[in-house]
Amino acid sequence: MLAAIVGARPNFIKHAALAPYLPDDTFLVHTGQHYDYEMSRIFFDQLEMPTPGVNLGIREKTHSAQLGKMLLGLEKVLVQYDVDTVIVYGDTNSSLAGALCANKLALKLVHIEAGVRHFNRSVPEEVNRVLIDHISNLLMCPTELAMENARRESCFGEAVLTGDLHYDLFLKVADRLKQQLPSLIADLIGNEPYFLVTIHRASNTDDLRNLEAIVKALLTLKQQIVFPIHPRTKRALELAGLYEIVENATHIHLIDPLGYVDFMRTLIHSERVLTDSGGVQKEAYFCKVPCITLRNYSPWPETQINQWNQVIVPDVQSILTAVEKYPQGEQVPGLFGKGTAGVTISAAIHQLRSTSR
């Protein structure tokens, strides 16, 4: 069998784009890394994804505890279902655990979104990607730059330029995104222009200086702000005594996390997005919405061409200055493929499994 391992929002989105092209013996495993409805089940519902064959229900909060329980749970599942090939997506702990299990059980390993780098090894997700790439049989690289990174590091597996699955999915739902705003958002802001904000990285939620700077900048802005709040961010704001201040600001609208389609509809109608999410940086680029990235690095430098994505240190003045700037020039066509990543990846996986039997 072919096992695809997911656990968090970015994994769900990639799998939703790839699932129609995978063989019938594909078996979906959910680690439980994201277990809130808004962060997990809603993606399966809205994207019509198959129900996971197994949900390990792992809800540990620390990296070590997560990985330990995932390794134990995944090993049992992969053996029980006689898996020969494992697919992992991106840079999450779920993906690292799946990759390590595949390696220890001598299974074939396919890494979707391989070769992506921002070269900051202090970030756990960067380390996850590097480790996964170097034990994978197939490195499915979404961009030319990702291919260059994989070649430079001399990864032993085969690197394949595939295009980006996020872009595949975006094209699939593009017509739905042009519809009017979700009623929840429309009721909050009416016809006023607005910014979209997403914050969840530990570098911002766990660093009080960064968190306070972001809050102060948001309070200073005059625009309406739609802020789908991640559970981690809500806890951090509460601990810092900032949650009520943000909640009481009349121009800031705190809402629960949105499913993929509703989020993308909210994004495509926004004037600008402020985020620390790698995936949202790409999604903003697809939607042609200027992006301000609230961390001092990006795994997607492609989005920075012609200033579509401004990557900044999250201090008050930098944020306010970035808001006043607008992108220059045109987007570069084809940076993330032509919407055929699913077909390319499926063919490469079929060849890998055929030659290994």
PDB file of C-alpha atoms in Angstrom, residues 28-287:
ATOM      1  CA  LEU A  28      -4.365   8.304   4.449  1.00  0.00           C
ATOM      2  CA  VAL A  29      -2.952   8.655   7.970  1.00  0.00           C
ATOM      3  CA  HIS A  30      -3.727  11.700  10.134  1.00  0.00           C
ATOM      4  CA  THR A  31      -1.387  12.151  13.095  1.00  0.00           C
ATOM      5  CA  GLY A  32      -3.735  14.544  14.883  1.00  0.00           C
ATOM      6  CA  GLN A  33      -1.158  17.369  15.021  1.00  0.00           C
ATOM      7  CA  HIS A  34      -3.956  19.846  14.233  1.00  0.00           C
ATOM      8  CA  TYR A  35      -7.053  18.564  16.013  1.00  0.00           C
ATOM      9  CA  ASP A  36      -9.360  21.580  16.320  1.00  0.00           C
ATOM     10  CA  TYR A  37     -12.267  21.411  13.843  1.00  0.00           C
ATOM     11  CA  GLU A  38     -11.287  24.729  12.266  1.00  0.00           C
ATOM     12  CA  MET A  39      -7.687  23.575  11.839  1.00  0.00           C
ATOM     13  CA  SER A  40      -8.399  20.029  10.656  1.00  0.00           C
ATOM     14  CA  ARG A  41     -11.834  18.516   9.960  1.00  0.00           C
ATOM     15  CA  ILE A  42     -13.096  21.601   8.143  1.00  0.00           C
ATOM     16  CA  PHE A  43     -10.422  21.097   5.464  1.00  0.00           C
ATOM     17  CA  PHE A  44     -11.567  17.541   4.834  1.00  0.00           C
ATOM     18  CA  ASP A  45     -15.180  18.709   4.609  1.00  0.00           C
ATOM     19  CA  GLN A  46     -14.640  21.706   2.325  1.00  0.00           C
ATOM     20  CA  LEU A  47     -12.056  20.107   0.039  1.00  0.00           C
ATOM     21  CA  GLU A  48     -13.939  16.798  -0.213  1.00  0.00           C
ATOM     22  CA  MET A  49     -10.899  14.869   0.927  1.00  0.00           C
ATOM     23  CA  PRO A  50     -11.153  11.167   1.771  1.00  0.00           C
ATOM     24  CA  THR A  51     -11.541  10.394   5.456  1.00  0.00           C
ATOM     25  CA  PRO A  52      -8.235   9.256   6.996  1.00  0.00           C
ATOM     26  CA  GLY A  53      -7.958   5.506   7.419  1.00  0.00           C
ATOM     27  CA  VAL A  54      -6.359   6.151  10.797  1.00  0.00           C
ATOM     28  CA  ASN A  55      -6.258   9.198  13.059  1.00  0.00           C
ATOM     29  CA  LEU A  56      -3.577   8.780  15.700  1.00  0.00           C
ATOM     30  CA  GLY A  57      -5.038  11.625  17.780  1.00  0.00           C
ATOM     31  CA  ILE A  58      -1.629  12.835  18.969  1.00  0.00           C
ATOM     32  CA  ARG A  59      -2.098  16.169  20.737  1.00  0.00           C
ATOM     33  CA  GLU A  60       1.202  16.705  22.502  1.00  0.00           C
ATOM     34  CA  LYS A  61       2.379  20.321  22.552  1.00  0.00           C
ATOM     35  CA  THR A  62       6.195  20.037  22.597  1.00  0.00           C
ATOM     36  CA  HIS A  63       8.189  18.986  19.536  1.00  0.00           C
ATOM     37  CA  SER A  64       9.866  16.073  21.302  1.00  0.00           C
ATOM     38  CA  ALA A  65       6.657  14.675  22.767  1.00  0.00           C
ATOM     39  CA  GLN A  66       4.895  15.010  19.407  1.00  0.00           C
ATOM     40  CA  LEU A  67       7.660  13.266  17.509  1.00  0.00           C
ATOM     41  CA  GLY A  68       8.024  10.476  20.049  1.00  0.00           C
ATOM     42  CA  LYS A  69       4.351   9.549  20.010  1.00  0.00           C
ATOM     43  CA  MET A  70       4.087   9.951  16.239  1.00  0.00           C
ATOM     44  CA  LEU A  71       7.027   7.609  15.652  1.00  0.00           C
ATOM     45  CA  LEU A  72       5.499   4.914  17.831  1.00  0.00           C
ATOM     46  CA  GLY A  73       2.039   5.279  16.316  1.00  0.00           C
ATOM     47  CA  LEU A  74       3.123   5.521  12.693  1.00  0.00           C
ATOM     48  CA  GLU A  75       5.454   2.545  12.888  1.00  0.00           C
ATOM     49  CA  LYS A  76       2.595   0.298  14.014  1.00  0.00           C
ATOM     50  CA  VAL A  77       0.305   1.582  11.262  1.00  0.00           C
ATOM     51  CA  LEU A  78       2.848   1.250   8.447  1.00  0.00           C
ATOM     52  CA  VAL A  79       3.636  -2.328   9.439  1.00  0.00           C
ATOM     53  CA  GLN A  80      -0.012  -3.284   9.995  1.00  0.00           C
ATOM     54  CA  TYR A  81      -1.092  -2.096   6.549  1.00  0.00           C
ATOM     55  CA  ASP A  82       1.916  -3.549   4.707  1.00  0.00           C
ATOM     56  CA  VAL A  83       2.946  -0.183   3.289  1.00  0.00           C
ATOM     57  CA  ASP A  84       5.688  -0.110   0.622  1.00  0.00           C
ATOM     58  CA  THR A  85       5.855   3.644  -0.078  1.00  0.00           C
ATOM     59  CA  VAL A  86       5.281   6.698   2.136  1.00  0.00           C
ATOM     60  CA  ILE A  87       4.372  10.232   1.041  1.00  0.00           C
ATOM     61  CA  VAL A  88       5.082  13.166   3.348  1.00  0.00           C
ATOM     62  CA  TYR A  89       4.350  16.834   2.736  1.00  0.00           C
ATOM     63  CA  GLY A  90       6.384  19.939   3.527  1.00  0.00           C
ATOM     64  CA  ASP A  91       8.068  20.573   6.861  1.00  0.00           C
ATOM     65  CA  THR A  92       5.740  19.642   9.732  1.00  0.00           C
ATOM     66  CA  ASN A  93       6.552  17.353  12.647  1.00  0.00           C
ATOM     67  CA  SER A  94       4.067  14.868  11.176  1.00  0.00           C
ATOM     68  CA  SER A  95       6.115  14.787   7.981  1.00  0.00           C
ATOM     69  CA  LEU A  96       9.410  14.305   9.806  1.00  0.00           C
ATOM     70  CA  ALA A  97       7.950  11.467  11.882  1.00  0.00           C
ATOM     71  CA  GLY A  98       6.587   9.786   8.761  1.00  0.00           C
ATOM     72  CA  ALA A  99       9.915  10.138   6.984  1.00  0.00           C
ATOM     73  CA  LEU A 100      11.911   8.683   9.866  1.00  0.00           C
ATOM     74  CA  CYS A 101       9.531   5.742  10.162  1.00  0.00           C
ATOM     75  CA  ALA A 102       9.773   5.034   6.444  1.00  0.00           C
ATOM     76  CA  ASN A 103      13.550   5.134   6.636  1.00  0.00           C
ATOM     77  CA  LYS A 104      13.774   2.790   9.643  1.00  0.00           C
ATOM     78  CA  LEU A 105      11.363   0.316   8.009  1.00  0.00           C
ATOM     79  CA  ALA A 106      13.255   0.460   4.666  1.00  0.00           C
ATOM     80  CA  LEU A 107      10.224   1.821   2.805  1.00  0.00           C
ATOM     81  CA  LYS A 108      10.313   4.102  -0.225  1.00  0.00           C
ATOM     82  CA  LEU A 109       9.918   7.760   0.737  1.00  0.00           C
ATOM     83  CA  VAL A 110       8.469  10.579  -1.367  1.00  0.00           C
ATOM     84  CA  HIS A 111       8.846  14.167  -0.147  1.00  0.00           C
ATOM     85  CA  ILE A 112       6.350  16.617  -1.592  1.00  0.00           C
ATOM     86  CA  GLU A 113       7.638  20.220  -1.593  1.00  0.00           C
ATOM     87  CA  ALA A 114      11.284  19.222  -1.317  1.00  0.00           C
ATOM     88  CA  GLY A 115      14.269  21.536  -1.719  1.00  0.00           C
ATOM     89  CA  VAL A 116      12.564  24.581  -0.211  1.00  0.00           C
ATOM     90  CA  ARG A 117      14.975  26.528   1.991  1.00  0.00           C
ATOM     91  CA  HIS A 118      15.320  29.784   3.874  1.00  0.00           C
ATOM     92  CA  PHE A 119      18.684  28.733   5.440  1.00  0.00           C
ATOM     93  CA  ASN A 120      17.776  29.601   9.024  1.00  0.00           C
ATOM     94  CA  ARG A 121      18.577  26.445  11.002  1.00  0.00           C
ATOM     95  CA  SER A 122      17.230  27.962  14.225  1.00  0.00           C
ATOM     96  CA  VAL A 123      13.738  27.323  12.812  1.00  0.00           C
ATOM     97  CA  PRO A 124      12.524  23.752  13.509  1.00  0.00           C
ATOM     98  CA  GLU A 125      10.680  23.499  10.200  1.00  0.00           C
ATOM     99  CA  GLU A 126      13.857  24.239   8.240  1.00  0.00           C
ATOM    100  CA  VAL A 127      15.640  21.385  10.007  1.00  0.00           C
ATOM    101  CA  ASN A 128      12.662  19.108   9.318  1.00  0.00           C
ATOM    102  CA  ARG A 129      12.850  19.812   5.589  1.00  0.00           C
ATOM    103  CA  VAL A 130      16.583  19.192   5.377  1.00  0.00           C
ATOM    104  CA  LEU A 131      16.361  15.906   7.254  1.00  0.00           C
ATOM    105  CA  ILE A 132      13.448  14.672   5.155  1.00  0.00           C
ATOM    106  CA  ASP A 133      15.133  15.620   1.878  1.00  0.00           C
ATOM    107  CA  HIS A 134      18.292  13.703   2.701  1.00  0.00           C
ATOM    108  CA  ILE A 135      16.512  10.403   3.349  1.00  0.00           C
ATOM    109  CA  SER A 136      13.944  10.600   0.526  1.00  0.00           C
ATOM    110  CA  ASN A 137      13.954   8.482  -2.620  1.00  0.00           C
ATOM    111  CA  LEU A 138      11.974  11.088  -4.540  1.00  0.00           C
ATOM    112  CA  LEU A 139      12.288  14.836  -3.977  1.00  0.00           C
ATOM    113  CA  MET A 140       9.284  16.532  -5.544  1.00  0.00           C
ATOM    114  CA  CYS A 141      10.533  20.112  -6.023  1.00  0.00           C
ATOM    115  CA  PRO A 142       7.898  22.811  -6.627  1.00  0.00           C
ATOM    116  CA  THR A 143      10.191  25.445  -8.204  1.00  0.00           C
ATOM    117  CA  GLU A 144      13.457  25.791 -10.095  1.00  0.00           C
ATOM    118  CA  LEU A 145      15.059  27.311  -6.993  1.00  0.00           C
ATOM    119  CA  ALA A 146      14.027  24.288  -4.923  1.00  0.00           C
ATOM    120  CA  MET A 147      15.630  22.047  -7.556  1.00  0.00           C
ATOM    121  CA  GLU A 148      18.858  24.035  -7.306  1.00  0.00           C
ATOM    122  CA  ASN A 149      18.872  23.644  -3.517  1.00  0.00           C
ATOM    123  CA  ALA A 150      18.394  19.880  -3.729  1.00  0.00           C
ATOM    124  CA  ARG A 151      21.214  19.551  -6.247  1.00  0.00           C
ATOM    125  CA  ARG A 152      23.521  21.785  -4.223  1.00  0.00           C
ATOM    126  CA  GLU A 153      23.079  19.601  -1.150  1.00  0.00           C
ATOM    127  CA  SER A 154      23.695  16.401  -3.155  1.00  0.00           C
ATOM    128  CA  CYS A 155      20.597  14.644  -1.801  1.00  0.00           C
ATOM    129  CA  PHE A 156      20.851  10.965  -2.737  1.00  0.00           C
ATOM    130  CA  GLY A 157      17.266  10.685  -4.025  1.00  0.00           C
ATOM    131  CA  GLU A 158      15.991  11.749  -7.428  1.00  0.00           C
ATOM    132  CA  ALA A 159      14.889  15.389  -7.637  1.00  0.00           C
ATOM    133  CA  VAL A 160      11.948  16.119  -9.956  1.00  0.00           C
ATOM    134  CA  LEU A 161      10.644  19.564 -10.922  1.00  0.00           C
ATOM    135  CA  THR A 162       6.883  19.261 -10.431  1.00  0.00           C
ATOM    136  CA  GLY A 163       5.328  22.669  -9.940  1.00  0.00           C
ATOM    137  CA  ASP A 164       3.430  23.550  -6.775  1.00  0.00           C
ATOM    138  CA  LEU A 165       0.419  21.615  -5.479  1.00  0.00           C
ATOM    139  CA  HIS A 166      -0.896  24.760  -3.760  1.00  0.00           C
ATOM    140  CA  TYR A 167      -1.102  26.340  -7.202  1.00  0.00           C
ATOM    141  CA  ASP A 168      -2.913  23.286  -8.595  1.00  0.00           C
ATOM    142  CA  LEU A 169      -5.560  23.608  -5.896  1.00  0.00           C
ATOM    143  CA  PHE A 170      -5.815  27.369  -6.332  1.00  0.00           C
ATOM    144  CA  LEU A 171      -6.594  26.955 -10.029  1.00  0.00           C
ATOM    145  CA  LYS A 172      -9.158  24.267  -9.224  1.00  0.00           C
ATOM    146  CA  VAL A 173     -11.152  26.545  -6.914  1.00  0.00           C
ATOM    147  CA  ALA A 174     -10.378  29.901  -8.606  1.00  0.00           C
ATOM    148  CA  ASP A 175     -13.923  30.448  -9.877  1.00  0.00           C
ATOM    149  CA  ARG A 176     -15.350  29.902  -6.386  1.00  0.00           C
ATOM    150  CA  LEU A 177     -12.961  32.492  -4.953  1.00  0.00           C
ATOM    151  CA  LYS A 178     -14.353  35.281  -7.130  1.00  0.00           C
ATOM    152  CA  GLN A 179     -17.739  34.996  -5.442  1.00  0.00           C
ATOM    153  CA  GLN A 180     -18.751  37.506  -2.796  1.00  0.00           C
ATOM    154  CA  LEU A 181     -17.142  37.462   0.621  1.00  0.00           C
ATOM    155  CA  PRO A 182     -18.198  34.816   3.137  1.00  0.00           C
ATOM    156  CA  SER A 183     -21.231  36.173   5.013  1.00  0.00           C
ATOM    157  CA  LEU A 184     -19.306  36.198   8.291  1.00  0.00           C
ATOM    158  CA  ILE A 185     -16.717  38.608   6.862  1.00  0.00           C
ATOM    159  CA  ALA A 186     -19.256  40.720   4.981  1.00  0.00           C
ATOM    160  CA  ASP A 187     -21.294  41.176   8.168  1.00  0.00           C
ATOM    161  CA  LEU A 188     -18.200  42.455   9.981  1.00  0.00           C
ATOM    162  CA  ILE A 189     -16.811  44.920   7.457  1.00  0.00           C
ATOM    163  CA  GLY A 190     -19.595  45.643   4.972  1.00  0.00           C
ATOM    164  CA  ASN A 191     -18.104  47.092   1.791  1.00  0.00           C
ATOM    165  CA  GLU A 192     -15.047  48.634   3.428  1.00  0.00           C
ATOM    166  CA  PRO A 193     -11.523  47.725   2.265  1.00  0.00           C
ATOM    167  CA  TYR A 194      -9.602  45.587   4.727  1.00  0.00           C
ATOM    168  CA  PHE A 195      -6.325  43.881   5.537  1.00  0.00           C
ATOM    169  CA  LEU A 196      -6.105  40.180   6.374  1.00  0.00           C
ATOM    170  CA  VAL A 197      -3.810  39.115   9.250  1.00  0.00           C
ATOM    171  CA  THR A 198      -2.591  35.636  10.235  1.00  0.00           C
ATOM    172  CA  ILE A 199      -0.079  35.033  13.024  1.00  0.00           C
ATOM    173  CA  HIS A 200       0.944  31.663  14.446  1.00  0.00           C
ATOM    174  CA  ARG A 201       4.741  31.214  14.332  1.00  0.00           C
ATOM    175  CA  ALA A 202       6.459  30.576  17.647  1.00  0.00           C
ATOM    176  CA  SER A 203       8.961  33.317  16.763  1.00  0.00           C
ATOM    177  CA  ASN A 204       6.077  35.776  17.101  1.00  0.00           C
ATOM    178  CA  THR A 205       3.725  34.138  19.608  1.00  0.00           C
ATOM    179  CA  ASP A 206       6.461  33.118  22.067  1.00  0.00           C
ATOM    180  CA  ASP A 207       8.563  36.274  21.734  1.00  0.00           C
ATOM    181  CA  LEU A 208       6.814  38.965  23.779  1.00  0.00           C
ATOM    182  CA  ARG A 209       8.723  41.774  22.063  1.00  0.00           C
ATOM    183  CA  ASN A 210       7.575  40.643  18.606  1.00  0.00           C
ATOM    184  CA  LEU A 211       4.043  39.971  19.779  1.00  0.00           C
ATOM    185  CA  GLU A 212       3.717  43.405  21.392  1.00  0.00           C
ATOM    186  CA  ALA A 213       5.150  45.106  18.298  1.00  0.00           C
ATOM    187  CA  ILE A 214       2.676  43.366  16.005  1.00  0.00           C
ATOM    188  CA  VAL A 215      -0.238  44.253  18.278  1.00  0.00           C
ATOM    189  CA  LYS A 216       0.860  47.890  18.542  1.00  0.00           C
ATOM    190  CA  ALA A 217       1.180  48.162  14.758  1.00  0.00           C
ATOM    191  CA  LEU A 218      -2.265  46.630  14.211  1.00  0.00           C
ATOM    192  CA  LEU A 219      -3.778  49.019  16.752  1.00  0.00           C
ATOM    193  CA  THR A 220      -2.114  51.960  14.958  1.00  0.00           C
ATOM    194  CA  LEU A 221      -3.395  51.050  11.500  1.00  0.00           C
ATOM    195  CA  LYS A 222      -6.560  52.800  10.317  1.00  0.00           C
ATOM    196  CA  GLN A 223      -7.768  50.069   7.967  1.00  0.00           C
ATOM    197  CA  GLN A 224     -10.316  47.422   8.884  1.00  0.00           C
ATOM    198  CA  ILE A 225      -8.494  44.213   9.843  1.00  0.00           C
ATOM    199  CA  VAL A 226      -9.816  40.665   9.590  1.00  0.00           C
ATOM    200  CA  PHE A 227      -7.821  38.437  11.942  1.00  0.00           C
ATOM    201  CA  PRO A 228      -8.594  34.680  11.943  1.00  0.00           C
ATOM    202  CA  ILE A 229      -6.902  33.803  15.202  1.00  0.00           C
ATOM    203  CA  HIS A 230      -4.887  30.616  15.620  1.00  0.00           C
ATOM    204  CA  PRO A 231      -5.366  28.825  18.984  1.00  0.00           C
ATOM    205  CA  ARG A 232      -1.675  29.308  19.789  1.00  0.00           C
ATOM    206  CA  THR A 233      -1.910  33.037  19.085  1.00  0.00           C
ATOM    207  CA  LYS A 234      -5.013  33.431  21.213  1.00  0.00           C
ATOM    208  CA  ARG A 235      -3.281  31.742  24.155  1.00  0.00           C
ATOM    209  CA  ALA A 236      -0.193  33.936  23.711  1.00  0.00           C
ATOM    210  CA  LEU A 237      -2.249  37.131  23.636  1.00  0.00           C
ATOM    211  CA  GLU A 238      -4.144  36.067  26.740  1.00  0.00           C
ATOM    212  CA  LEU A 239      -0.942  35.261  28.639  1.00  0.00           C
ATOM    213  CA  ALA A 240       0.533  38.625  27.635  1.00  0.00           C
ATOM    214  CA  GLY A 241      -2.595  40.494  28.735  1.00  0.00           C
ATOM    215  CA  LEU A 242      -3.163  41.699  25.156  1.00  0.00           C
ATOM    216  CA  TYR A 243      -6.176  39.710  24.037  1.00  0.00           C
ATOM    217  CA  GLU A 244      -8.868  42.038  25.414  1.00  0.00           C
ATOM    218  CA  ILE A 245      -7.044  45.068  24.019  1.00  0.00           C
ATOM    219  CA  VAL A 246      -7.094  43.559  20.516  1.00  0.00           C
ATOM    220  CA  GLU A 247     -10.628  42.245  20.917  1.00  0.00           C
ATOM    221  CA  ASN A 248     -11.917  45.686  21.944  1.00  0.00           C
ATOM    222  CA  ALA A 249     -10.310  47.527  19.015  1.00  0.00           C
ATOM    223  CA  THR A 250     -13.238  48.490  16.791  1.00  0.00           C
ATOM    224  CA  HIS A 251     -11.280  48.090  13.535  1.00  0.00           C
ATOM    225  CA  ILE A 252      -9.847  44.632  14.377  1.00  0.00           C
ATOM    226  CA  HIS A 253     -12.190  41.705  13.878  1.00  0.00           C
ATOM    227  CA  LEU A 254     -11.062  38.509  15.604  1.00  0.00           C
ATOM    228  CA  ILE A 255     -12.675  35.398  14.143  1.00  0.00           C
ATOM    229  CA  ASP A 256     -12.124  31.647  14.347  1.00  0.00           C
ATOM    230  CA  PRO A 257      -9.751  30.057  11.798  1.00  0.00           C
ATOM    231  CA  LEU A 258     -11.337  29.670   8.359  1.00  0.00           C
ATOM    232  CA  GLY A 259     -11.497  26.655   6.077  1.00  0.00           C
ATOM    233  CA  TYR A 260      -9.480  26.758   2.863  1.00  0.00           C
ATOM    234  CA  VAL A 261     -12.157  28.100   0.506  1.00  0.00           C
ATOM    235  CA  ASP A 262     -13.480  30.734   2.908  1.00  0.00           C
ATOM    236  CA  PHE A 263      -9.944  31.808   3.777  1.00  0.00           C
ATOM    237  CA  MET A 264      -8.962  32.138   0.129  1.00  0.00           C
ATOM    238  CA  ARG A 265     -12.127  34.115  -0.664  1.00  0.00           C
ATOM    239  CA  THR A 266     -11.287  36.432   2.213  1.00  0.00           C
ATOM    240  CA  LEU A 267      -7.702  36.717   1.004  1.00  0.00           C
ATOM    241  CA  ILE A 268      -8.465  37.412  -2.643  1.00  0.00           C
ATOM    242  CA  HIS A 269     -10.779  40.314  -1.717  1.00  0.00           C
ATOM    243  CA  SER A 270      -8.314  41.872   0.744  1.00  0.00           C
ATOM    244  CA  GLU A 271      -6.100  44.877   0.004  1.00  0.00           C
ATOM    245  CA  ARG A 272      -3.075  43.400   1.737  1.00  0.00           C
ATOM    246  CA  VAL A 273      -2.161  40.452   3.933  1.00  0.00           C
ATOM    247  CA  LEU A 274       0.143  40.514   6.959  1.00  0.00           C
ATOM    248  CA  THR A 275       1.297  37.017   7.880  1.00  0.00           C
ATOM    249  CA  ASP A 276       4.058  34.814   9.248  1.00  0.00           C
ATOM    250  CA  SER A 277       2.825  31.751   7.338  1.00  0.00           C
ATOM    251  CA  GLY A 278       4.866  30.287   4.503  1.00  0.00           C
ATOM    252  CA  GLY A 279       1.786  28.929   2.767  1.00  0.00           C
ATOM    253  CA  VAL A 280      -0.110  32.205   2.951  1.00  0.00           C
ATOM    254  CA  GLN A 281       2.806  33.977   1.279  1.00  0.00           C
ATOM    255  CA  LYS A 282       2.286  31.762  -1.767  1.00  0.00           C
ATOM    256  CA  GLU A 283      -1.486  31.984  -1.614  1.00  0.00           C
ATOM    257  CA  ALA A 284      -1.278  35.785  -1.557  1.00  0.00           C
ATOM    258  CA  TYR A 285       0.964  35.650  -4.616  1.00  0.00           C
ATOM    259  CA  PHE A 286      -1.522  33.425  -6.456  1.00  0.00           C
ATOM    260  CA  CYS A 287      -4.317  35.863  -5.551  1.00  0.00           C
TER     261      CYS A 287
END
